[in-house]
Amino acid sequence: MAAVTFSNLKKRFGETEVVKSFDLHIEDGEFVVLLGPSGCGKSTTLRMLAGLEEISDGEIFIGEELVNELHPMERNIAMVFQSYALYPHMTVKENIAFGLKMTKVEKDEIERRVKLAADMLELTPLLDRFPKALSGGQRQRVAMGRAMVRTPEVFLFDEPLSNLDAKLRGSMRAEIKSLHQELGTTTLYVTHDQVEAMTLADRVVILKDGFIAQVGTPKEIFEQPANKFVATFIGAPEMNLVNAKLENSQVIIGEQTLALPTTYQDQADCALGVRPSDLYLNPRAIESDAIGKLTVNIDGIELLGATYHIQGTLNGSRFVADIATSDETDVTQETGEVELFFDLHRVHLFDNQEGNAIRPNLN
Amino acid sequence: MNKLKKSTIFAYIVVGFGALIMLAPFYFMFIFATHSNGDILSVPPPLWFGSELMNNIDYLLNALPYFWHNVGMSFYIAIITTALNLLFCSMAGYALAMYDFKYRNVIFAFIMGTMLIPPFLGMIPTALVMKYLGWLNTPKALYIPMACGAMGIFMMKQFITSAIPKELIEAARMDGCNEFSIYWRVVVPLIKPAFGTLGLIVFIGQWNNFMGPLVVMNDMKMFTIPLALRSLQGTGMTPWGAICAGAAIAVIPLLIMFTLSSRRLIDGLTAGAVKG
Ligand SMILES: Nc1ncnc2c1ncn2[C@@H]1O[C@H](COP(=O)(O)OP(=O)(O)O)[C@@H](O)[C@H]1O
Ligand SMILES: [Mg+2]
């Protein structure tokens, strides 16, 4: 096991820079997820660590060792590919053992390790099958077995669950999690699925267009998004953002005013962010010393079982509320106005130029 | 129903007629191999087997004292050519399919361009080169120039591109393979169908090659079968019966190979087209 350090890592394909100054330190044994929309450079970053892609600039360390120029094998890394990349002409057993055979591990030792991995992943009855005779989930587990037996310093996963159906994805997610808890190997996991990121990660790294938008625990990223991109990327339905003004620690939205519990610098052009799930019809449902209220124009209502969505407009922006059906107050009208309540400690403020979060004054 | 039947019958007639035209020369080759020259040249020619096969073969072996050696040469050269083609075409095809390197597309276009050059154009220069190398009358004068061809490279590249995902190569690299063991342990096992097809095509091509040996072999002992049979013709009367007997012997290995592998050959030729 080892820590991994990226220092000012860059990747250019011809003229286009797809990874721009990537800095990150991954602790020994940590599970870090690279999360971002498709095409933001996640795979490229992972592949540079794996040694499958040349590094244009910057340095990567595994443990204390600079690995920029090392062959993938010498980096002592194992990777699970999105397509699983199982060798079609080898049985499950041969697939798992292949890496060990290539690195000249002794026969008895290979047997022992394959058996161990097969037991752990419940692959023992499948050892003599060929990949084409396996289901998607089984192939996934073989791919994990193949990575595991080599007892690598670092595990890499590139969207390993995206080819599975939703139900299987949930159980494989749990399996990956428990595997990590059992083995404790440093893991870098790439996905565009925020649920995977939130459930698996010790820390999430959010990438946008080759930049790190934020690094933090799932909780930090959800509760204290560093910028508008992270705020809207994480959480479904996405966070409401409404243009506003900050004056004397008051948020002014058109005619409406919210007095904030903490002091802020004045800001002429900013955005107020409120998560749909933080909105209530009934102020008594909120336990807080500072409750805000906004009046919103209703455009429509959708019932979704446990919750219903109120779609509305506020100051020209879309404004959605996710209301629990158990909320005592009911909205019956489909149009008109509605009063929505929320905890003022849970609102977010962003400047509209850079999109960065505005933090309260400390003094 | 009736209509469908009519069109089916029509299709059978067309295909049957085509097959007849294709097969007629083969049929007559086998028939003439069993007749004397006089019978063959009579009108109408014989349509069924005669009794002169042994005489024809005797004549053949007398006129061509090295006939069996010539058969051996044909086998030896065709087998080595096939082996070299499988190795080099698959390696080149793999490199062109899977590696990113400078001028890859230019190189590939250049290789493909060589297909435009008529083979006869290269014949005399090849013979001269062989002469300078001192390879005339040696088998390598035939198998080295034909060790790798544009068609084979193209076929292998297409097959590898369609049959082997890039991630598989990368997985092998991460599993500790060096570049050669990726080729040998992952690529080769997965392109066996293409090996079958290309092998057959190259083998048949070299087995039937006439112009190649014509310019580099002038010692009768080193002749391949097509050249040896051709040498019966020319001075005075042509012994058609003996030539047909020799040709029949030359065709037998091909017939055996084809019956054993026709499925694979046809599958391989259409593999690219209907790949699922
Ligand atoms: N070999 C390549 N050549 C040129 N551009 C590439 C190559 N590989 C990836 N890219 C580009 O780099 C960007 C990031 O790709 P990638 O890391 O695969 O994104 P992600 O995994 O986050 O979806 C994309 O815009 C992609 O088109
Ligand atoms: Mg990707």
XYZ file of C-alpha atoms and ligand atoms in Angstrom:
667
model
C 0.000 0.000 0.000
C 1.119 3.507 -0.648
C 0.135 7.129 -0.814
C -0.188 8.778 -4.222
C 0.786 12.344 -5.014
C -0.003 14.275 -8.162
C 1.941 17.452 -8.570
C 0.981 19.999 -11.217
C 0.010 17.188 -13.569
C -0.910 18.162 -17.125
C -1.997 16.357 -20.241
C -2.135 17.742 -23.732
C -3.448 15.986 -26.814
C -1.872 18.037 -29.550
C -2.946 21.607 -28.868
C -5.777 20.874 -26.458
C -4.995 20.637 -22.784
C -7.418 18.160 -21.214
C -5.874 17.967 -17.741
C -4.784 21.333 -16.384
C -2.610 21.475 -13.333
C -3.905 18.572 -11.298
C -2.656 18.611 -7.684
C -3.765 15.980 -5.224
C -2.415 13.935 -2.377
C -4.102 10.596 -1.702
C -3.385 9.099 1.704
C -2.280 5.531 2.118
C -5.436 3.388 2.195
C -7.755 6.188 1.198
C -10.648 5.727 -1.232
C -10.752 8.739 -3.535
C -13.336 9.198 -6.259
C -12.775 11.370 -9.313
C -16.174 12.715 -10.222
C -17.125 14.865 -13.165
C -19.173 15.058 -16.320
C -18.152 13.034 -19.335
C -15.083 14.383 -21.141
C -13.651 16.351 -18.210
C -10.403 14.364 -18.121
C -11.064 11.772 -15.411
C -9.955 8.765 -17.428
C -6.948 10.616 -18.751
C -5.800 11.424 -15.215
C -6.290 7.827 -14.108
C -4.506 6.482 -17.152
C -1.523 8.722 -16.516
C -1.263 7.223 -13.051
C -1.588 3.745 -14.547
C 1.155 4.421 -17.059
C -1.109 3.926 -20.060
C -0.936 7.564 -21.090
C 2.158 9.690 -21.325
C 2.454 12.572 -18.887
C 2.779 15.936 -20.651
C 3.926 17.831 -17.589
C 4.136 17.481 -13.832
C 4.929 14.561 -11.553
C 3.262 11.524 -10.057
C 4.609 9.819 -6.959
C 3.535 6.451 -5.619
C 4.817 6.315 -2.088
C 8.126 8.128 -2.285
C 8.865 7.027 -5.806
C 8.562 9.206 -8.901
C 6.789 6.986 -11.416
C 6.586 9.226 -14.496
C 8.904 7.047 -16.527
C 7.998 3.634 -15.111
C 6.298 0.873 -17.096
C 2.729 0.160 -15.877
C 3.919 -3.089 -14.362
C 6.696 -1.475 -12.367
C 4.203 0.894 -10.771
C 2.568 -2.016 -8.980
C -0.920 -0.871 -9.792
C -4.009 -2.818 -10.814
C -6.852 -1.471 -12.849
C -10.456 -2.475 -13.429
C -11.616 -1.297 -16.828
C -15.061 -0.104 -17.814
C -15.428 -2.921 -20.345
C -13.797 -5.347 -17.845
C -11.274 -6.240 -20.590
C -11.267 -9.939 -19.729
C -9.219 -12.140 -22.049
C -11.874 -13.974 -24.075
C -9.630 -16.959 -24.815
C -8.853 -17.668 -21.168
C -10.983 -19.194 -18.454
C -11.894 -17.217 -15.360
C -9.046 -18.883 -13.536
C -6.533 -18.108 -16.262
C -7.773 -14.552 -16.435
C -7.202 -14.049 -12.740
C -3.857 -15.817 -12.776
C -2.505 -14.164 -15.909
C -0.869 -11.193 -14.227
C 0.779 -13.426 -11.665
C 2.041 -15.763 -14.353
C 3.490 -12.841 -16.290
C 5.333 -11.593 -13.234
C 6.758 -15.061 -12.614
C 5.004 -15.841 -9.352
C 5.415 -19.477 -8.330
C 2.713 -21.967 -9.296
C 1.667 -22.865 -5.739
C 1.478 -19.239 -4.789
C -0.655 -18.478 -7.863
C -3.030 -21.306 -6.903
C -3.276 -20.009 -3.372
C -3.957 -16.419 -4.327
C -6.460 -17.290 -7.064
C -8.330 -19.482 -4.614
C -8.366 -16.726 -2.021
C -9.690 -14.148 -4.461
C -12.230 -16.567 -5.920
C -13.563 -17.362 -2.450
C -13.776 -13.725 -1.553
C -15.645 -12.808 -4.730
C -17.744 -16.002 -4.867
C -16.185 -17.007 -8.170
C -15.115 -20.507 -7.163
C -17.845 -22.360 -9.115
C -17.095 -20.295 -12.204
C -13.339 -20.769 -12.387
C -13.405 -22.994 -15.474
C -15.850 -20.923 -17.475
C -14.949 -18.575 -20.265
C -15.910 -14.891 -19.973
C -18.602 -15.122 -22.640
C -20.494 -17.583 -20.438
C -20.683 -15.090 -17.550
C -23.232 -12.439 -16.661
C -22.263 -8.773 -16.436
C -21.931 -8.852 -12.664
C -19.817 -11.993 -12.743
C -17.495 -10.492 -15.346
C -17.181 -7.464 -13.132
C -16.140 -9.649 -10.231
C -13.600 -11.506 -12.351
C -12.112 -8.163 -13.341
C -11.889 -7.280 -9.660
C -10.354 -10.643 -8.860
C -7.742 -10.119 -11.522
C -6.840 -6.784 -9.978
C -6.873 -8.141 -6.418
C -4.577 -11.150 -6.741
C -1.651 -9.005 -7.641
C -1.834 -7.290 -4.243
C -1.098 -3.925 -5.803
C -0.174 -0.724 -4.003
C -3.022 1.124 -5.672
C -6.324 0.048 -7.192
C -7.705 1.971 -10.123
C -11.293 1.760 -11.292
C -12.544 3.466 -14.438
C -16.341 3.611 -14.388
C -16.505 -0.051 -13.433
C -20.250 -0.162 -12.902
C -21.517 1.789 -15.865
C -22.220 -1.328 -17.935
C -24.432 -2.899 -15.281
C -28.134 -2.449 -14.756
C -29.282 -0.260 -11.892
C -30.025 -3.052 -9.423
C -26.727 -4.843 -9.914
C -24.903 -1.551 -9.689
C -26.157 -1.105 -6.154
C -24.948 -4.494 -4.988
C -21.594 -4.242 -6.779
C -21.114 -0.854 -5.173
C -21.542 -2.453 -1.793
C -19.120 -5.184 -2.779
C -16.445 -2.729 -3.843
C -16.912 -0.878 -0.592
C -16.546 -3.974 1.550
C -13.590 -5.129 -0.511
C -11.858 -1.871 0.209
C -12.638 -2.146 3.887
C -11.202 -5.639 3.916
C -8.053 -5.005 1.879
C -7.459 -1.376 2.783
C -5.695 -0.707 -0.500
C -5.345 2.877 -1.703
C -8.001 3.330 -4.365
C -8.666 5.871 -7.076
C -12.084 5.436 -8.598
C -13.448 7.298 -11.609
C -17.144 7.831 -12.199
C -19.635 10.318 -13.547
C -22.294 8.977 -11.188
C -22.606 11.099 -8.048
C -24.387 8.389 -6.094
C -21.384 6.107 -6.531
C -19.078 8.922 -5.563
C -21.034 9.883 -2.453
C -21.458 6.316 -1.204
C -17.956 5.018 -1.870
C -15.580 7.867 -1.323
C -13.549 8.940 1.663
C -12.912 12.022 -0.415
C -14.388 13.180 -3.689
C -12.453 15.146 -6.291
C -14.749 17.023 -8.618
C -13.294 17.743 -12.018
C -14.515 20.255 -14.529
C -12.860 20.769 -17.910
C -9.549 19.469 -16.624
C -9.591 21.574 -13.443
C -10.262 20.432 -9.907
C -13.451 22.213 -8.899
C -13.405 20.945 -5.323
C -11.874 18.269 -3.111
C -13.627 17.158 0.026
C -15.525 14.500 1.885
C -18.939 13.692 0.403
C -20.512 15.650 3.253
C -18.359 18.721 2.676
C -19.028 18.670 -1.014
C -22.743 18.444 -0.506
C -23.013 20.936 2.309
C -20.322 23.420 1.397
C -19.952 23.452 -2.370
C -17.002 25.654 -3.286
C -18.593 27.042 -6.416
C -21.722 27.063 -8.538
C -20.509 24.150 -10.639
C -20.185 21.817 -7.657
C -23.396 23.173 -6.166
C -25.454 22.276 -9.208
C -23.514 19.134 -10.152
C -24.057 17.456 -6.791
C -27.561 16.709 -5.581
C -30.715 15.840 -7.478
C -32.867 17.740 -8.213
C -30.187 20.343 -8.620
C -29.753 23.312 -6.313
C -31.910 26.369 -7.042
C -29.835 29.416 -7.919
C -31.487 32.807 -7.924
C -29.852 36.124 -8.786
C -29.649 38.359 -5.732
C -27.867 41.228 -4.026
C -26.047 41.243 -0.680
C -26.493 44.389 1.401
C -25.875 44.690 5.143
C -25.917 40.887 5.432
C -29.313 40.828 3.810
C -30.103 38.951 0.639
C -32.303 40.987 -1.654
C -34.207 39.121 -4.343
C -36.405 41.501 -6.289
C -38.940 42.711 -3.708
C -38.104 40.085 -1.104
C -35.472 40.313 1.607
C -33.825 37.680 3.791
C -31.889 38.687 6.899
C -28.933 36.328 7.240
C -27.814 35.075 10.668
C -24.147 35.732 9.853
C -22.440 38.830 8.491
C -21.376 39.085 4.866
C -19.509 41.570 2.734
C -21.807 43.531 0.422
C -22.027 42.136 -3.068
C -23.967 43.731 -5.921
C -24.252 40.670 -8.135
C -24.502 37.293 -6.492
C -26.603 34.145 -6.481
C -28.541 32.576 -3.655
C -28.559 28.787 -3.636
C -31.157 26.672 -1.864
C -31.457 22.915 -2.271
C -34.964 21.743 -3.200
C -34.844 19.261 -0.314
C -34.246 22.094 2.193
C -37.570 23.742 1.393
C -40.736 23.304 3.475
C -44.289 24.534 3.336
C -44.599 24.489 7.065
C -42.081 26.582 9.094
C -42.706 24.423 12.199
C -40.997 21.522 10.411
C -37.686 23.386 10.629
C -35.593 23.409 13.755
C -33.532 26.546 13.499
C -33.067 29.944 15.044
C -33.159 31.563 11.625
C -35.903 30.676 9.221
C -36.210 32.287 5.822
C -39.265 32.666 3.672
C -39.586 33.169 -0.065
C -42.737 33.594 -2.101
C -42.566 31.702 -5.355
C -44.819 31.581 -8.429
C -46.064 28.036 -9.044
C -45.765 26.623 -12.561
C -46.764 23.072 -11.799
C -46.835 20.251 -9.267
C -45.704 16.637 -9.682
C -46.393 13.890 -7.187
C -43.515 11.430 -6.912
C -44.708 9.076 -4.186
C -42.848 10.033 -1.051
C -42.317 13.602 -2.189
C -43.803 16.069 -4.585
C -42.074 18.633 -6.687
C -43.276 22.158 -6.800
C -41.940 23.744 -9.950
C -41.880 27.482 -9.745
C -40.226 30.716 -10.788
C -38.479 33.223 -8.592
C -36.956 36.434 -9.913
C -36.776 34.947 -13.408
C -35.057 31.691 -12.355
C -36.469 28.221 -12.103
C -37.147 27.343 -8.477
C -37.970 23.793 -7.403
C -39.093 22.510 -4.033
C -38.987 18.895 -2.990
C -41.718 18.566 -0.360
C -42.298 15.466 1.726
C -45.861 14.193 1.307
C -46.064 13.916 5.094
C -45.705 17.702 5.425
C -48.912 18.714 7.213
C -49.566 21.632 4.917
C -50.805 20.772 1.461
C -50.623 22.743 -1.723
C -53.745 22.173 -3.717
C -53.573 24.957 -6.236
C -51.603 24.384 -9.442
C -50.963 28.056 -10.051
C -50.557 31.212 -8.075
C -48.059 31.825 -5.302
C -46.717 29.704 -2.494
C -44.634 30.502 0.561
C -41.591 28.283 1.013
C -39.603 28.116 4.274
C -36.033 27.066 4.902
C -33.203 27.127 7.412
C -31.092 30.221 6.711
C -27.989 28.364 7.929
C -28.374 26.036 4.961
C -28.403 28.550 2.126
C -25.456 29.084 -0.186
C -24.141 32.276 -1.715
C -22.022 32.542 -4.840
C -20.519 35.490 -6.617
C -21.773 35.716 -10.163
C -18.417 36.605 -11.761
C -16.234 33.630 -10.817
C -19.012 31.441 -9.491
C -17.133 30.920 -6.211
C -18.851 30.512 -2.875
C -19.094 33.623 -0.694
C -18.151 32.808 2.874
C -19.398 34.813 5.861
C -17.093 37.306 7.530
C -15.250 35.674 10.378
C -15.010 38.726 12.638
C -45.581 -19.924 -52.519
C -45.515 -20.913 -56.157
C -43.699 -17.740 -57.069
C -41.097 -18.294 -54.397
C -40.489 -21.788 -55.694
C -39.986 -20.536 -59.229
C -37.416 -17.995 -58.153
C -35.625 -20.644 -56.088
C -35.468 -22.943 -59.084
C -34.170 -20.097 -61.186
C -31.472 -19.363 -58.611
C -30.426 -23.011 -58.612
C -30.158 -22.997 -62.389
C -28.006 -19.876 -62.425
C -25.729 -21.045 -59.630
C -25.576 -24.556 -61.085
C -24.611 -23.205 -64.475
C -21.885 -21.074 -62.917
C -20.589 -24.043 -60.965
C -20.565 -26.142 -64.132
C -18.440 -23.592 -65.970
C -16.057 -23.366 -63.026
C -15.780 -27.110 -62.605
C -15.522 -28.174 -66.246
C -11.740 -27.573 -66.538
C -11.162 -29.542 -63.337
C -13.301 -32.367 -64.600
C -11.473 -32.533 -67.907
C -8.125 -32.340 -66.173
C -8.965 -35.511 -64.264
C -10.476 -37.186 -67.385
C -7.549 -36.320 -69.638
C -5.113 -37.593 -67.045
C -6.441 -41.053 -67.856
C -6.240 -40.845 -71.666
C -3.517 -40.972 -74.301
C -2.636 -37.932 -76.358
C -4.428 -39.307 -79.416
C -7.701 -39.752 -77.512
C -7.485 -36.287 -76.012
C -6.999 -34.569 -79.346
C -9.792 -36.536 -81.063
C -13.162 -34.951 -81.770
C -15.265 -35.156 -79.684
C -12.854 -35.406 -76.722
C -13.358 -38.186 -74.175
C -15.946 -37.424 -71.519
C -15.317 -40.300 -69.143
C -12.285 -41.878 -67.455
C -9.955 -43.968 -69.620
C -7.235 -46.485 -68.780
C -4.021 -44.626 -69.546
C -3.357 -43.079 -66.119
C -0.351 -45.285 -65.322
C 1.211 -44.667 -68.743
C 0.794 -40.948 -68.314
C 2.387 -41.023 -64.896
C 5.260 -43.122 -66.209
C 5.780 -40.612 -68.974
C 5.626 -37.770 -66.473
C 8.211 -39.307 -64.162
C 10.501 -40.065 -67.101
C 10.273 -36.608 -68.564
C 10.599 -35.006 -65.128
C 13.151 -37.048 -63.193
C 12.812 -34.645 -60.226
C 9.023 -34.630 -60.164
C 8.696 -35.707 -56.505
C 11.462 -33.343 -55.537
C 9.518 -30.617 -57.338
C 6.418 -31.516 -55.336
C 8.511 -31.300 -52.197
C 9.853 -27.901 -53.245
C 6.324 -26.654 -53.797
C 5.305 -27.800 -50.335
C 8.398 -26.444 -48.656
C 8.164 -23.032 -50.276
C 4.409 -22.700 -49.807
C 4.602 -23.685 -46.145
C 7.468 -21.334 -45.316
C 5.824 -18.471 -47.228
C 2.617 -19.080 -45.312
C 4.353 -19.125 -41.952
C 6.285 -15.942 -42.706
C 3.152 -14.173 -43.916
C 1.188 -15.113 -40.808
C 3.954 -13.794 -38.594
C 4.810 -10.572 -40.399
C 1.339 -9.606 -41.604
C -0.140 -10.091 -38.151
C 2.656 -8.138 -36.478
C 2.387 -5.308 -38.982
C -1.396 -5.360 -38.807
C -1.244 -5.298 -35.008
C 1.145 -2.370 -34.976
C -0.963 -0.409 -37.449
C -4.156 -1.199 -35.569
C -3.060 -0.629 -31.983
C -0.079 1.689 -31.739
C -0.042 5.410 -32.180
C 3.127 6.454 -33.923
C 4.220 9.214 -36.209
C 3.358 8.799 -39.880
C 1.251 5.729 -39.143
C -1.383 6.677 -41.686
C 1.195 7.593 -44.283
C 2.923 4.255 -43.831
C -0.354 2.414 -44.066
C -1.331 4.293 -47.227
C 2.066 3.505 -48.690
C 1.648 -0.193 -47.963
C -1.806 -0.170 -49.512
C -0.393 1.680 -52.508
C 1.870 -1.252 -53.322
C -1.252 -3.196 -54.240
C -1.694 -0.906 -57.213
C 1.615 -1.990 -58.741
C 1.108 -4.923 -61.123
C 3.113 -7.879 -59.795
C 4.744 -8.435 -63.191
C 6.398 -5.047 -62.929
C 8.425 -6.167 -59.952
C 9.384 -9.493 -61.435
C 12.560 -8.582 -63.284
C 13.924 -6.287 -60.524
C 13.233 -9.025 -57.993
C 15.088 -11.536 -60.133
C 18.030 -9.147 -60.419
C 18.118 -8.561 -56.680
C 18.047 -12.307 -56.113
C 20.899 -12.681 -58.545
C 23.005 -10.079 -56.722
C 22.291 -11.817 -53.450
C 23.308 -15.106 -54.992
C 19.954 -16.606 -54.139
C 18.996 -17.853 -57.611
C 17.942 -21.489 -57.510
C 17.375 -21.403 -53.778
C 13.971 -21.565 -52.068
C 14.532 -18.295 -50.232
C 14.450 -16.460 -53.563
C 10.757 -17.350 -53.543
C 9.721 -17.077 -49.930
C 11.658 -14.006 -48.844
C 10.199 -11.595 -51.435
C 6.738 -12.923 -50.648
C 7.145 -13.037 -46.863
C 4.661 -10.222 -46.291
C 2.067 -8.590 -48.492
C -0.181 -5.551 -48.445
C -3.325 -7.646 -48.672
C -2.332 -9.718 -45.664
C -1.425 -6.659 -43.609
C -4.697 -5.020 -44.514
C -6.684 -8.120 -43.609
C -4.932 -8.493 -40.270
C -5.283 -4.823 -39.411
C -9.002 -4.906 -40.128
C -9.495 -8.084 -38.187
C -7.518 -6.905 -35.175
C -9.313 -3.565 -35.141
C -12.690 -5.265 -35.110
C -11.879 -8.214 -32.855
C -9.607 -6.755 -30.162
C -10.619 -3.778 -28.013
C -7.815 -1.428 -26.990
C -8.595 -1.946 -23.325
C -7.652 -5.604 -23.655
C -4.176 -4.641 -24.792
C -3.916 -2.169 -21.930
C -5.094 -4.758 -19.446
C -2.350 -7.069 -20.648
C 0.190 -4.289 -20.325
C -0.941 -3.678 -16.746
C -0.782 -7.393 -16.091
C 2.926 -7.222 -16.740
C 3.205 -8.244 -20.390
C 5.952 -6.729 -22.468
C 5.010 -5.720 -26.001
C 5.960 -9.056 -27.493
C 4.063 -11.102 -24.955
C 0.987 -8.953 -25.528
C 1.215 -9.907 -29.175
C 1.999 -13.524 -28.499
C -0.301 -14.310 -25.585
C -3.269 -12.047 -26.228
C -3.356 -10.978 -29.862
C -2.344 -14.219 -31.568
C -4.885 -16.460 -29.795
C -7.643 -14.036 -30.662
C -6.901 -13.762 -34.355
C -6.743 -17.462 -35.155
C -9.690 -17.236 -37.582
C -7.828 -14.614 -39.577
C -4.730 -16.819 -39.512
C -6.760 -19.631 -41.068
C -8.066 -17.458 -43.845
C -4.842 -15.663 -44.658
C -2.865 -18.906 -44.401
C -5.066 -20.587 -46.945
C -4.940 -17.663 -49.343
C -1.155 -17.366 -49.138
C -0.587 -21.102 -49.378
C -2.739 -21.435 -52.496
C -1.158 -18.347 -54.028
C 2.378 -19.625 -53.542
C 1.476 -23.198 -54.523
C 0.116 -21.926 -57.832
C 2.811 -19.285 -58.306
C 4.252 -19.624 -61.774
C 5.884 -16.335 -62.704
C 7.901 -16.137 -59.484
C 9.789 -19.400 -59.898
C 10.039 -18.829 -63.653
C 12.475 -15.944 -63.188
C 14.511 -17.179 -60.218
C 14.700 -20.963 -60.771
C 16.520 -22.389 -63.761
C 17.798 -25.630 -62.285
C 15.186 -28.327 -63.009
C 15.713 -29.839 -59.617
C 14.636 -26.601 -57.946
C 11.472 -26.171 -60.023
C 8.106 -26.000 -58.322
C 5.248 -28.029 -59.798
C 3.749 -25.361 -62.081
C 7.163 -24.685 -63.562
C 8.008 -28.378 -63.902
C 4.750 -29.123 -65.706
C 5.258 -26.144 -67.947
C 8.659 -27.518 -68.956
C 6.954 -30.542 -70.550
C 5.434 -28.229 -73.064
C 7.443 -26.632 -75.803
C 9.759 -28.967 -77.729
C 7.774 -30.991 -80.231
C 4.568 -32.698 -79.258
C 2.984 -31.669 -75.947
C 2.099 -34.689 -73.756
C -1.291 -33.446 -72.600
C -2.162 -36.641 -70.750
C 0.988 -36.457 -68.663
C 0.535 -32.752 -67.987
C -3.005 -33.357 -66.811
C -1.841 -36.210 -64.603
C 0.771 -33.904 -63.044
C -1.727 -31.103 -62.647
C -4.167 -33.502 -61.005
C -1.482 -34.537 -58.528
C -0.700 -30.862 -57.870
C -4.305 -30.033 -57.183
C -4.967 -32.835 -54.725
C -3.345 -31.159 -51.689
C -5.334 -28.023 -52.357
C -8.569 -29.971 -52.632
C -7.889 -31.697 -49.339
C -7.024 -28.435 -47.624
C -10.044 -26.721 -49.024
C -12.489 -29.415 -48.002
C -11.053 -29.331 -44.511
C -11.251 -25.590 -44.175
C -13.730 -24.179 -46.667
C -16.074 -23.227 -43.856
C -13.408 -21.237 -42.151
C -12.213 -19.643 -45.382
C -15.687 -18.434 -46.262
C -16.395 -17.329 -42.698
C -13.121 -15.462 -42.619
C -13.710 -13.692 -45.908
C -17.094 -12.427 -44.785
C -16.118 -11.841 -41.149
C -15.471 -8.144 -41.567
C -18.709 -7.597 -43.418
C -21.191 -9.034 -40.961
C -19.325 -8.685 -37.709
C -21.846 -8.368 -34.867
N -6.133 9.871 -27.345
C -6.766 11.053 -27.350
N -6.537 11.974 -28.309
C -7.167 13.162 -28.305
N -8.058 13.537 -27.396
C -8.341 12.687 -26.411
C -7.721 11.395 -26.334
N -8.211 10.755 -25.234
C -9.086 11.607 -24.665
N -9.165 12.764 -25.358
C -9.996 13.931 -25.015
O -9.679 14.333 -23.710
C -10.824 14.729 -23.011
C -10.927 13.985 -21.696
O -11.145 12.623 -21.967
P -11.377 11.583 -20.807
O -10.274 11.684 -19.833
O -11.576 10.249 -21.443
O -12.728 12.077 -20.164
P -13.644 11.378 -19.081
O -13.046 10.091 -18.696
O -13.703 12.352 -17.951
O -14.993 11.230 -19.712
C -12.007 14.486 -23.925
O -12.400 15.716 -24.473
C -11.470 13.584 -24.988
O -12.085 13.850 -26.208
Mg -13.785 8.117 -19.043
